[in-house]
XYZ file of C-alpha atoms in Angstrom:
617
model
C -42.803 7.522 26.200
C -43.762 3.478 26.384
C -41.677 1.299 25.566
C -42.225 -2.304 23.786
C -42.254 -5.233 25.525
C -42.361 -8.382 22.870
C -43.732 -11.178 23.819
C -41.536 -14.366 23.737
C -42.927 -17.290 21.914
C -42.258 -20.880 21.895
C -39.720 -20.630 18.634
C -37.901 -18.657 21.869
C -37.668 -20.590 24.075
C -36.428 -23.132 21.730
C -33.569 -21.145 20.191
C -32.243 -20.126 24.041
C -32.485 -23.958 24.263
C -30.533 -24.389 21.407
C -28.200 -21.837 20.587
C -26.581 -22.708 24.253
C -27.072 -26.902 24.187
C -23.430 -28.112 24.266
C -24.635 -25.933 27.951
C -26.759 -28.824 28.901
C -25.920 -31.802 27.081
C -21.811 -30.827 29.499
C -24.656 -30.134 32.532
C -26.644 -33.343 31.586
C -22.995 -35.750 30.542
C -21.792 -34.120 34.084
C -25.280 -34.788 36.182
C -25.714 -38.311 34.795
C -22.310 -39.507 35.891
C -21.702 -37.814 38.659
C -25.339 -39.573 40.233
C -23.737 -42.740 38.459
C -21.226 -43.032 40.196
C -23.060 -41.684 43.736
C -24.787 -44.434 42.671
C -22.766 -46.587 42.592
C -20.739 -46.093 45.532
C -23.754 -45.906 47.616
C -24.794 -49.221 49.733
C -27.296 -51.584 48.459
C -30.255 -51.744 51.180
C -32.647 -55.003 50.383
C -35.994 -55.041 52.637
C -37.799 -58.168 54.107
C -41.844 -58.547 55.771
C -42.866 -61.110 57.065
C -46.370 -60.806 58.907
C -48.185 -62.602 61.843
C -51.699 -63.574 63.062
C -51.861 -63.335 66.855
C -54.833 -65.082 68.897
C -56.063 -66.481 72.208
C -56.768 -69.490 73.427
C -60.288 -70.375 73.502
C -59.394 -71.663 77.340
C -57.371 -68.189 78.109
C -58.896 -66.963 81.351
C -55.973 -64.203 81.078
C -56.532 -63.018 77.964
C -60.232 -62.693 77.067
C -60.223 -59.680 74.327
C -58.400 -58.678 72.059
C -58.252 -54.517 71.699
C -55.786 -51.796 70.053
C -53.885 -52.339 73.318
C -53.386 -56.301 73.206
C -52.030 -55.139 70.105
C -50.183 -52.552 71.124
C -47.669 -55.348 73.738
C -47.798 -57.522 71.227
C -45.697 -54.774 69.074
C -43.625 -54.209 71.777
C -43.009 -57.663 72.512
C -41.809 -58.122 69.217
C -39.627 -55.266 69.319
C -38.178 -55.854 72.687
C -34.441 -56.654 73.230
C -34.377 -60.422 74.063
C -37.388 -61.444 71.245
C -34.553 -59.522 69.329
C -30.910 -61.267 70.443
C -32.680 -64.942 70.460
C -33.101 -63.572 66.897
C -29.418 -63.181 66.420
C -28.114 -65.658 67.943
C -30.419 -67.969 66.126
C -29.570 -66.148 63.184
C -25.155 -66.151 63.907
C -25.477 -62.280 63.015
C -22.198 -60.218 63.679
C -25.371 -56.925 64.309
C -25.956 -55.411 67.531
C -29.420 -55.491 69.301
C -30.039 -51.339 68.972
C -29.430 -51.550 65.115
C -31.760 -54.433 64.423
C -33.747 -52.028 66.469
C -33.620 -48.395 64.766
C -34.186 -50.624 61.349
C -37.271 -53.298 62.533
C -40.107 -51.460 61.977
C -43.975 -53.380 63.195
C -46.608 -52.050 62.145
C -50.870 -53.291 62.779
C -51.735 -54.613 59.525
C -55.392 -52.291 58.863
C -57.956 -53.239 61.721
C -56.738 -56.729 62.142
C -55.707 -58.708 64.688
C -52.383 -59.195 62.447
C -48.766 -57.131 62.897
C -46.375 -57.031 59.740
C -42.587 -56.981 60.863
C -40.389 -55.657 58.551
C -36.367 -55.722 58.504
C -33.936 -54.053 56.065
C -29.871 -55.998 55.428
C -26.993 -54.605 52.828
C -27.980 -58.326 51.455
C -31.510 -59.875 50.449
C -31.162 -63.459 52.115
C -30.022 -62.415 55.317
C -32.892 -59.479 55.236
C -35.760 -62.199 54.876
C -34.041 -65.453 57.286
C -33.546 -61.919 60.278
C -37.009 -61.188 59.970
C -38.471 -64.534 59.812
C -36.436 -65.739 62.705
C -37.807 -62.393 64.568
C -41.586 -63.613 63.899
C -40.745 -67.594 65.472
C -38.559 -66.503 68.304
C -42.071 -63.404 69.276
C -43.875 -66.677 68.547
C -42.095 -68.485 71.169
C -41.495 -65.875 73.693
C -44.849 -65.438 73.318
C -46.112 -69.264 73.656
C -43.782 -68.963 76.866
C -45.019 -66.198 78.316
C -48.827 -67.532 77.870
C -47.565 -71.286 79.329
C -45.685 -69.312 82.482
C -49.330 -67.491 83.106
C -51.034 -70.512 83.018
C -48.665 -72.342 85.319
C -48.457 -69.461 88.288
C -52.337 -69.425 87.715
C -52.474 -72.367 88.370
C -50.561 -73.177 91.618
C -52.070 -70.006 92.559
C -55.318 -72.069 92.717
C -54.103 -75.290 93.737
C -52.980 -72.193 96.819
C -56.519 -71.408 97.383
C -58.098 -75.099 96.532
C -56.213 -76.069 100.111
C -57.831 -73.419 102.102
C -60.530 -73.679 101.272
C -60.554 -77.357 101.417
C -58.807 -76.936 105.392
C -62.914 -73.984 105.584
C -64.963 -77.126 104.605
C -63.858 -79.589 106.512
C -63.621 -76.636 109.926
C -66.936 -76.321 108.967
C -68.652 -80.003 108.242
C -66.638 -81.091 112.177
C -68.082 -78.002 113.829
C -71.352 -78.621 112.655
C -71.224 -82.260 113.163
C -70.189 -81.807 116.538
C -73.430 -79.594 117.790
C -75.621 -82.366 115.840
C -74.064 -84.405 117.924
C -75.648 -82.223 121.024
C -79.130 -82.924 119.726
C -82.466 -81.321 120.660
C -82.602 -79.872 116.844
C -87.310 -79.633 116.137
C -87.271 -80.503 112.362
C -88.397 -77.292 111.183
C -85.060 -75.908 111.753
C -83.719 -79.064 109.568
C -85.837 -78.443 106.670
C -84.964 -74.412 106.953
C -80.942 -75.937 107.157
C -81.150 -77.616 103.590
C -83.341 -75.204 102.368
C -81.040 -72.488 102.801
C -77.498 -75.061 101.789
C -80.052 -75.719 98.290
C -80.384 -71.901 97.214
C -76.575 -71.297 98.167
C -75.828 -74.257 95.740
C -78.311 -73.203 92.851
C -77.581 -69.368 93.878
C -73.612 -70.244 93.256
C -74.227 -72.456 90.027
C -76.022 -69.269 88.445
C -73.145 -66.848 89.136
C -71.150 -68.992 87.110
C -73.018 -68.202 84.278
C -74.648 -64.701 84.805
C -74.004 -61.873 86.415
C -74.784 -60.589 90.074
C -77.939 -58.488 88.364
C -79.753 -61.007 86.533
C -83.253 -62.287 87.175
C -82.647 -65.199 88.075
C -79.695 -64.526 90.426
C -81.545 -61.887 91.671
C -84.298 -64.713 92.122
C -82.715 -66.664 94.462
C -81.258 -64.498 96.670
C -84.734 -63.476 97.449
C -85.351 -67.048 98.418
C -82.926 -66.826 100.602
C -83.452 -63.551 102.570
C -86.754 -64.947 102.949
C -86.007 -68.213 104.232
C -83.131 -66.274 106.982
C -86.187 -64.134 107.724
C -88.325 -67.008 108.892
C -84.799 -68.466 111.025
C -84.556 -65.326 112.645
C -88.586 -66.429 114.465
C -86.711 -69.622 115.301
C -84.779 -70.660 118.494
C -80.966 -69.544 119.395
C -80.578 -73.481 119.469
C -82.108 -74.093 115.956
C -80.559 -70.793 114.531
C -76.795 -71.793 115.433
C -77.754 -75.091 113.678
C -78.753 -73.712 110.541
C -75.860 -71.192 110.593
C -73.373 -73.869 110.837
C -75.249 -75.189 108.181
C -74.634 -72.494 105.540
C -71.290 -71.372 106.296
C -70.820 -75.708 105.856
C -72.641 -75.148 102.052
C -70.538 -72.104 101.205
C -67.172 -72.971 102.172
C -67.779 -76.216 100.278
C -69.898 -73.813 97.419
C -66.382 -72.260 97.354
C -64.126 -75.130 97.215
C -66.220 -76.805 94.731
C -65.303 -73.415 92.206
C -61.894 -73.465 93.039
C -62.090 -77.290 91.758
C -63.194 -77.104 88.823
C -61.048 -73.611 87.455
C -57.788 -75.670 88.714
C -59.121 -77.933 86.335
C -59.854 -76.363 83.953
C -56.360 -74.464 84.474
C -54.519 -78.038 84.081
C -56.527 -78.756 80.567
C -54.835 -74.924 79.516
C -51.312 -76.687 80.583
C -51.810 -80.124 78.852
C -53.167 -78.698 75.783
C -49.858 -75.955 74.973
C -51.419 -74.383 71.798
C -49.928 -72.277 70.040
C -52.107 -68.827 69.440
C -50.460 -66.921 67.388
C -48.944 -68.334 63.889
C -46.862 -66.866 60.844
C -48.736 -66.137 58.131
C -46.127 -64.557 55.415
C -42.420 -66.059 55.527
C -40.219 -63.146 54.217
C -39.208 -63.950 51.246
C -35.526 -62.430 49.239
C -36.147 -59.209 47.267
C -34.542 -59.638 43.441
C -33.957 -56.409 44.230
C -32.462 -53.666 46.687
C -34.919 -51.070 48.370
C -32.302 -48.207 47.709
C -30.562 -47.268 45.272
C -32.861 -46.846 42.512
C -29.542 -46.920 39.882
C -33.062 -46.834 36.942
C -34.463 -44.257 39.097
C -31.816 -42.088 40.138
C -30.679 -41.971 36.987
C -33.643 -40.690 34.826
C -33.364 -38.530 38.454
C -30.150 -37.630 37.202
C -30.780 -37.248 33.878
C -33.635 -34.314 33.634
C -31.796 -32.175 36.830
C -28.990 -32.845 33.943
C -31.679 -30.882 31.336
C -33.306 -29.387 34.390
C -30.029 -26.961 35.274
C -28.509 -27.048 31.968
C -32.240 -25.451 30.454
C -31.801 -22.799 33.970
C -28.166 -21.755 33.069
C -29.173 -21.593 29.110
C -31.441 -18.868 29.644
C -29.317 -16.805 32.770
C -25.944 -17.533 30.071
C -28.722 -15.585 26.958
C -29.467 -12.759 29.784
C -26.620 -12.188 30.247
C -25.756 -12.343 26.581
C -25.854 -8.536 24.869
C -25.509 -9.564 21.300
C -28.734 -9.187 18.630
C -29.061 -13.259 17.472
C -32.595 -12.650 15.437
C -33.479 -10.298 11.853
C -35.840 -8.912 14.171
C -34.313 -7.773 16.907
C -31.658 -6.139 15.184
C -34.164 -4.651 13.023
C -35.748 -3.128 16.130
C -32.877 -2.038 18.502
C -31.089 -0.164 16.133
C -34.447 1.556 13.579
C -32.163 0.385 10.724
C -33.283 -2.539 7.430
C -30.787 -5.680 7.219
C -30.088 -5.407 4.075
C -28.335 -9.226 4.280
C -28.590 -12.063 5.784
C -24.915 -14.372 5.410
C -25.108 -17.516 7.189
C -21.871 -19.443 8.955
C -18.912 -20.213 6.405
C -17.880 -22.937 8.752
C -21.639 -24.717 8.663
C -21.956 -24.539 4.752
C -17.203 -25.928 3.795
C -17.790 -28.258 6.900
C -20.583 -30.355 5.033
C -18.280 -30.737 2.250
C -16.893 -34.762 3.114
C -19.584 -35.602 5.282
C -18.948 -37.180 9.143
C -15.269 -38.850 7.991
C -14.057 -36.837 5.304
C -14.018 -33.657 8.121
C -12.380 -36.290 10.841
C -9.886 -36.775 8.822
C -9.144 -34.079 6.183
C -5.567 -33.188 5.509
C -4.470 -29.785 5.681
C -5.946 -27.538 2.415
C -3.150 -25.095 1.655
C -5.511 -22.749 -0.075
C -8.141 -23.421 2.562
C -7.556 -19.419 3.373
C -8.632 -18.509 -0.160
C -11.490 -20.580 0.408
C -13.315 -18.957 2.837
C -12.644 -15.416 1.644
C -13.173 -16.239 -2.519
C -15.949 -18.180 -1.778
C -17.707 -17.199 -5.718
C -15.117 -18.542 -7.191
C -14.484 -21.333 -5.605
C -18.006 -22.605 -4.219
C -20.203 -20.924 -6.745
C -23.046 -23.399 -5.701
C -22.990 -22.971 -1.692
C -25.700 -20.730 -0.370
C -23.332 -18.493 0.008
C -23.596 -17.212 -2.836
C -26.790 -16.989 -2.765
C -26.974 -14.992 0.019
C -24.501 -12.195 -1.806
C -26.849 -12.396 -4.853
C -29.574 -11.252 -2.653
C -26.990 -8.640 -0.315
C -26.028 -7.216 -3.918
C -29.857 -6.938 -5.462
C -31.074 -5.442 -1.603
C -28.343 -2.663 -1.895
C -28.692 -2.180 -6.062
C -31.923 -1.209 -5.098
C -30.712 1.545 -3.068
C -27.972 2.623 -5.448
C -30.059 2.864 -8.764
C -32.752 4.901 -6.597
C -30.996 7.352 -4.967
C -27.679 7.326 -7.765
C -25.898 6.140 -4.552
C -21.664 4.665 -6.592
C -19.613 4.780 -3.700
C -20.684 2.829 -0.271
C -17.818 1.878 2.354
C -18.071 -1.002 3.863
C -17.054 -1.486 7.880
C -18.419 -2.709 11.549
C -18.252 -1.649 15.040
C -15.151 -4.034 16.107
C -12.326 -6.011 15.029
C -13.413 -9.605 13.514
C -16.590 -8.983 12.081
C -16.362 -10.865 8.573
C -15.783 -7.359 7.323
C -13.078 -7.579 4.177
C -14.952 -11.707 4.036
C -18.784 -9.823 3.122
C -16.880 -6.780 0.647
C -14.757 -8.733 -1.382
C -17.768 -11.476 -1.621
C -20.694 -7.912 -2.628
C -17.784 -6.939 -4.637
C -17.465 -10.654 -6.899
C -21.220 -11.148 -6.760
C -21.459 -7.105 -8.578
C -18.975 -7.566 -11.265
C -20.897 -10.701 -11.672
C -23.511 -8.520 -12.302
C -22.472 -6.365 -15.553
C -21.530 -4.344 -13.350
C -18.010 -1.793 -13.251
C -16.466 -2.236 -10.501
C -13.459 -1.119 -8.103
C -12.295 -2.504 -4.649
C -10.146 -0.017 -2.604
C -8.161 -1.032 -0.392
C -8.876 1.966 2.408
C -8.066 0.109 5.681
C -4.768 1.408 5.876
C -3.766 -0.468 9.083
C -4.262 -3.738 8.571
C -4.968 -4.635 5.057
C -6.062 -8.187 4.168
C -7.850 -7.654 0.663
C -4.041 -7.284 -1.196
C -3.158 -11.280 0.866
C -6.470 -12.655 -0.253
C -5.872 -11.902 -4.129
C -2.469 -12.246 -4.023
C -1.452 -9.070 -4.742
C 1.137 -6.246 -4.014
C 0.914 -3.729 -1.705
C 2.995 -1.084 -3.410
C 1.497 1.658 -5.979
C -1.880 1.599 -4.016
C -3.663 3.878 -2.683
C -1.259 5.222 -0.313
C 0.206 6.225 -2.727
C -2.230 7.521 -4.911
C -3.499 10.523 -1.855
C 0.511 11.347 -1.313
C 0.400 12.067 -5.895
C 3.342 9.710 -6.566
C 1.238 8.139 -8.740
C -1.945 8.298 -10.507
C -5.372 5.728 -9.242
C -5.470 4.343 -13.159
C -1.468 3.181 -12.558
C -2.484 2.222 -9.553
C -5.676 -0.356 -10.234
C -5.426 -3.475 -10.515
C -6.908 -6.697 -12.702
C -7.641 -9.647 -13.682
C -3.810 -9.869 -15.724
C -2.867 -9.218 -12.144
C -4.955 -11.908 -10.136
C -3.665 -13.914 -12.953
C -0.229 -13.885 -12.034
C -0.499 -13.578 -8.391
C -0.259 -17.497 -7.892
C -4.019 -18.090 -7.890
C -5.685 -21.218 -9.421
C -5.930 -20.203 -12.770
C -9.125 -22.206 -14.240
C -10.790 -21.165 -11.195
C -10.946 -17.485 -11.629
C -11.193 -17.967 -15.193
C -14.439 -19.894 -14.362
C -15.449 -16.528 -12.726
C -18.350 -14.584 -14.980
C -17.678 -11.151 -14.489
C -14.055 -11.336 -13.149
C -12.768 -8.483 -15.602
C -16.156 -6.018 -14.441
C -13.396 -6.272 -11.099
C -10.589 -4.251 -11.031
C -8.926 -3.331 -7.247
C -6.850 -0.756 -5.913
C -4.617 -2.396 -3.158
C -3.608 0.167 0.327
C -0.123 1.116 -0.797
C 2.670 1.650 0.710
C 1.805 1.876 5.031
C 1.105 5.713 6.023
C 2.053 6.042 10.087
C -0.930 8.534 10.551
C -3.265 7.384 7.841
C -6.072 9.437 9.123
C -4.070 12.748 7.585
C -4.688 11.157 4.397
C -8.122 9.515 4.792
C -8.989 13.418 5.229
C -7.252 15.491 2.639
C -8.735 16.803 -0.134
C -7.004 14.203 -2.492
C -9.799 11.932 -1.202
C -12.161 13.954 -3.267
C -10.416 13.767 -6.339
C -10.442 10.644 -5.744
C -13.249 9.836 -5.104
C -14.465 12.089 -7.806
C -13.177 10.562 -11.068
C -13.303 6.291 -9.282
C -17.108 7.902 -9.038
C -16.927 8.708 -13.019
C -15.850 5.801 -13.613
C -17.270 3.021 -12.602
C -20.771 2.116 -11.569
C -20.028 1.203 -7.529
C -16.945 2.481 -5.903
C -16.219 0.355 -2.787
C -13.947 0.912 0.185
C -12.882 -1.746 2.660
C -12.685 0.739 6.058
C -10.955 0.047 9.408
C -13.435 -0.705 12.585
C -15.241 2.514 13.261
C -15.145 2.645 17.506
C -11.240 1.993 17.342
C -10.443 4.755 14.492
C -11.521 7.303 12.820
C -11.156 6.849 9.099
C -14.503 4.952 8.496
C -16.345 7.740 10.184
C -14.491 10.733 7.664
C -14.639 8.274 4.801
C -18.675 7.519 5.850
C -19.192 11.946 5.481
C -18.095 11.164 1.640
C -19.008 8.403 0.533
C -22.907 8.262 -0.887
C -24.331 5.043 1.585
C -22.598 2.953 4.193
C -23.917 -0.007 5.114
C -22.777 -1.486 8.338
C -21.552 -5.492 9.100
C -22.419 -6.490 12.202
C -21.509 -10.360 14.070
C -24.139 -12.107 15.413
C -24.515 -13.574 18.353
C -20.674 -11.800 18.927
C -20.796 -8.413 18.523
C -22.029 -6.280 21.532
C -25.583 -4.629 20.315
C -24.166 -1.880 22.387
C -21.317 -1.562 20.629
C -23.202 -1.673 17.445
C -25.594 1.251 18.330
C -22.300 3.708 19.113
C -20.483 2.993 15.633
C -24.204 4.051 14.530
C -23.795 7.219 16.339
C -20.494 7.985 15.563
C -21.472 7.550 11.504
C -25.039 9.657 12.832
C -22.689 12.717 13.905
C -20.898 12.677 10.351
C -24.183 12.925 9.134
C -23.578 9.362 6.786
C -25.803 7.871 4.604
C -26.327 4.413 6.516
C -27.757 2.273 4.043
C -28.453 -1.003 6.196
C -26.908 -3.490 8.379
C -25.872 -7.689 7.008
C -25.997 -9.499 9.940
C -23.168 -11.600 9.197
C -21.783 -15.097 10.611
C -25.376 -16.610 10.866
C -26.629 -20.422 12.092
C -29.033 -21.265 9.241
C -29.913 -23.276 12.367
C -30.957 -20.691 14.317
C -32.908 -19.269 12.418
C -35.935 -21.039 10.504
C -36.764 -18.323 7.849
C -33.564 -18.268 6.785
C -32.754 -22.270 7.356
C -36.085 -22.331 4.659
C -34.812 -19.802 2.290
C -31.358 -22.213 2.458
C -33.329 -25.410 1.900
C -35.331 -24.311 -0.869
C -31.736 -22.110 -2.723
C -29.943 -25.068 -2.508
C -32.509 -27.442 -3.586
C -33.147 -25.311 -7.427
C -29.711 -24.393 -6.864
C -28.360 -28.441 -7.120
C -28.415 -30.466 -10.896
C -29.243 -33.484 -11.158
C -26.446 -35.799 -11.787
C -28.927 -39.087 -13.063
C -30.610 -37.576 -16.757
C -32.552 -40.696 -16.256
C -33.591 -39.224 -11.928
C -37.217 -37.680 -11.744
C-alpha cells in the first residue's frame, strides 16, 4: 500500500511558528535577558596599538642590513622582560610582567621595516599609556644597546691600534738599523720603494673592493712580479726589501685601524636614534569586548532559532489535527462546519482596555453558550448558519430527521455546538426538538434555566408522555433569562426542549430500551429535526447505542486539543454499530491559523456590519 505524504508549504511552517509563538517569544526574551546579564557582568577590554619604524644608522658597521632575522630580533626585544618592566615602572602599573607578556601582541606590518605593538586593558587610557610606554622603552633600550656596541667596537679598535703601532715602530727600527750598516745597492732600494708603494695601493683598493676585483688582482700580479725580481738580488738586498715590506704592511694596517677608530668616534658622538614611533596609541572610545550591541543581536537570534526549533519539536509531538485538509485526509470524513474560538470573538468587544478592566459579567456563561441570542452579529452565528446549511442538504437528501451530536472526549464544545445549531435550525423555520440525552453530566437544562425533572428518563420509564416532557418558549421565559434577548431571537417558538429528567443509576439500560425507539418514532413524526445531545463516545456506551438508532451522527472535534488517535477510535466505535456519520465539526478554531477561514471571517463581518452614519459612503 502506497502512503501519500503531503509536501509542506511555506504556510505550514508559518502556521507552526504562529501556533507556538509564545514559546518563541519566551525563549527569545529569556536568552535576551541572559545575554544582557552575561554581557553586563563581563569585564570590558580595550585595545590600543602603536607602530614603530626600525632603522639602522648609516655608519653602523655592526648591522649592515635589515632582514627578516633583524625584524624578528627587534620583536623579541620589544617583548623582552626588561622592556616590559621598564614600561610598567614608567606607567606605575600594578600589572605583572608575565601578565603583560601574555597579552602583548607584536607583529611586523606587511613586508616593511615597521612593527605594530598592541596591548589590552580594562581601561582605555591605561591600554594606550602602556603601549606607548613599551614603544618608548624599546627605543631607549635599542639606543642603549647600539651605544654599548659602538663603545665596545671603539675599545676593541683602540687596543688593536696600540698593538699595531708597536709592531710598526719595531719594523721601522729594524729597517733603520739595517740601513745604518750600509752596502745597499741602488736596484734593491728601487725594488723596496716599489714594493712599499704597491702594498699601499693594494691596501687602499681593498677598502673599496673585494679580493676578486680586477684592480686588486692587477696589483697582486705586480707585487708578485717585483717579488720575483727580488729573488735574483743578493741576500743583503733581499733582507732590505723584506724589512721595508714589513714596515709597509704594518703601516698600512695601522692606517686602516686608525681610520676605523675615527669612524667609531664619530658614530659614538652622533648618538642618532635609528628607530622612531610612527603612530602613538590613542585611547579607544569603545571596548573591544564585550560588544553589547552584537551580543544582544546574537542573543535575540539564538532565542528565535531555539524557540523555532522548540516550536517544530512541539509540533512533531502534537498528535492533534489543526487544519481541515489534514482532518479530512486522516479520518476520511468531510468537515461540515468550522467554528472559531468563542473567546476570540467575545474578547474583541471593549478593546484592550475593556479586556483589562472589564467587570465580572454574571451572564458570561449564558453569553458564551447562547451566542445566537446575545451576539446575533457574531462570526460564530455565521459559522452555525453555515453548519446548519451543510447538514440541511444531507438531511433533505437522505431524509435524515434524527441526529446526535457527540465527541470522542469531554470538553470539546459538544453542548455549545448542539445548542447553537438547534437555535439556527429553529431560526430557519424548522420545527426542532432538542433532547438532552447526556444523562450522566447534563448541562442543557442549566443553560436554558429549565428544571431537569419531567424529562427524557421519565418518558423512557413511562412516568410521563413525551408531550408532557416538552418545554418551550414559555418555560424559557420563566427561567429568569433576559426577556428582551429571547423575544429578539427569530424562530424561538420553533424550538422545543426535552431535558434529561431525573438521574438514573444505569442510563445504558433505558437508552437501549424499546421505549427510546418508540419515542424516536413519535418525535420524528411531529418534528422536522430531532437532535440528541450525547456523552463522549469513548467514555460511555450511550452514544454508540443512540448512534445505531438515529439517522445521522455529527462528530465534534476540538482543533489542536484532542488526539487524532482518539478521534479515529471514536469513528471506529461508531462504524462498529453501523452509524451514519455525516461529518465532523472542527470546533474552537483559531482563525489566525487558518487563512482561508480568516478571509471568510473578515468578508462575512464586512457584509454583516451596518453603517452607523447614513452619510458614510
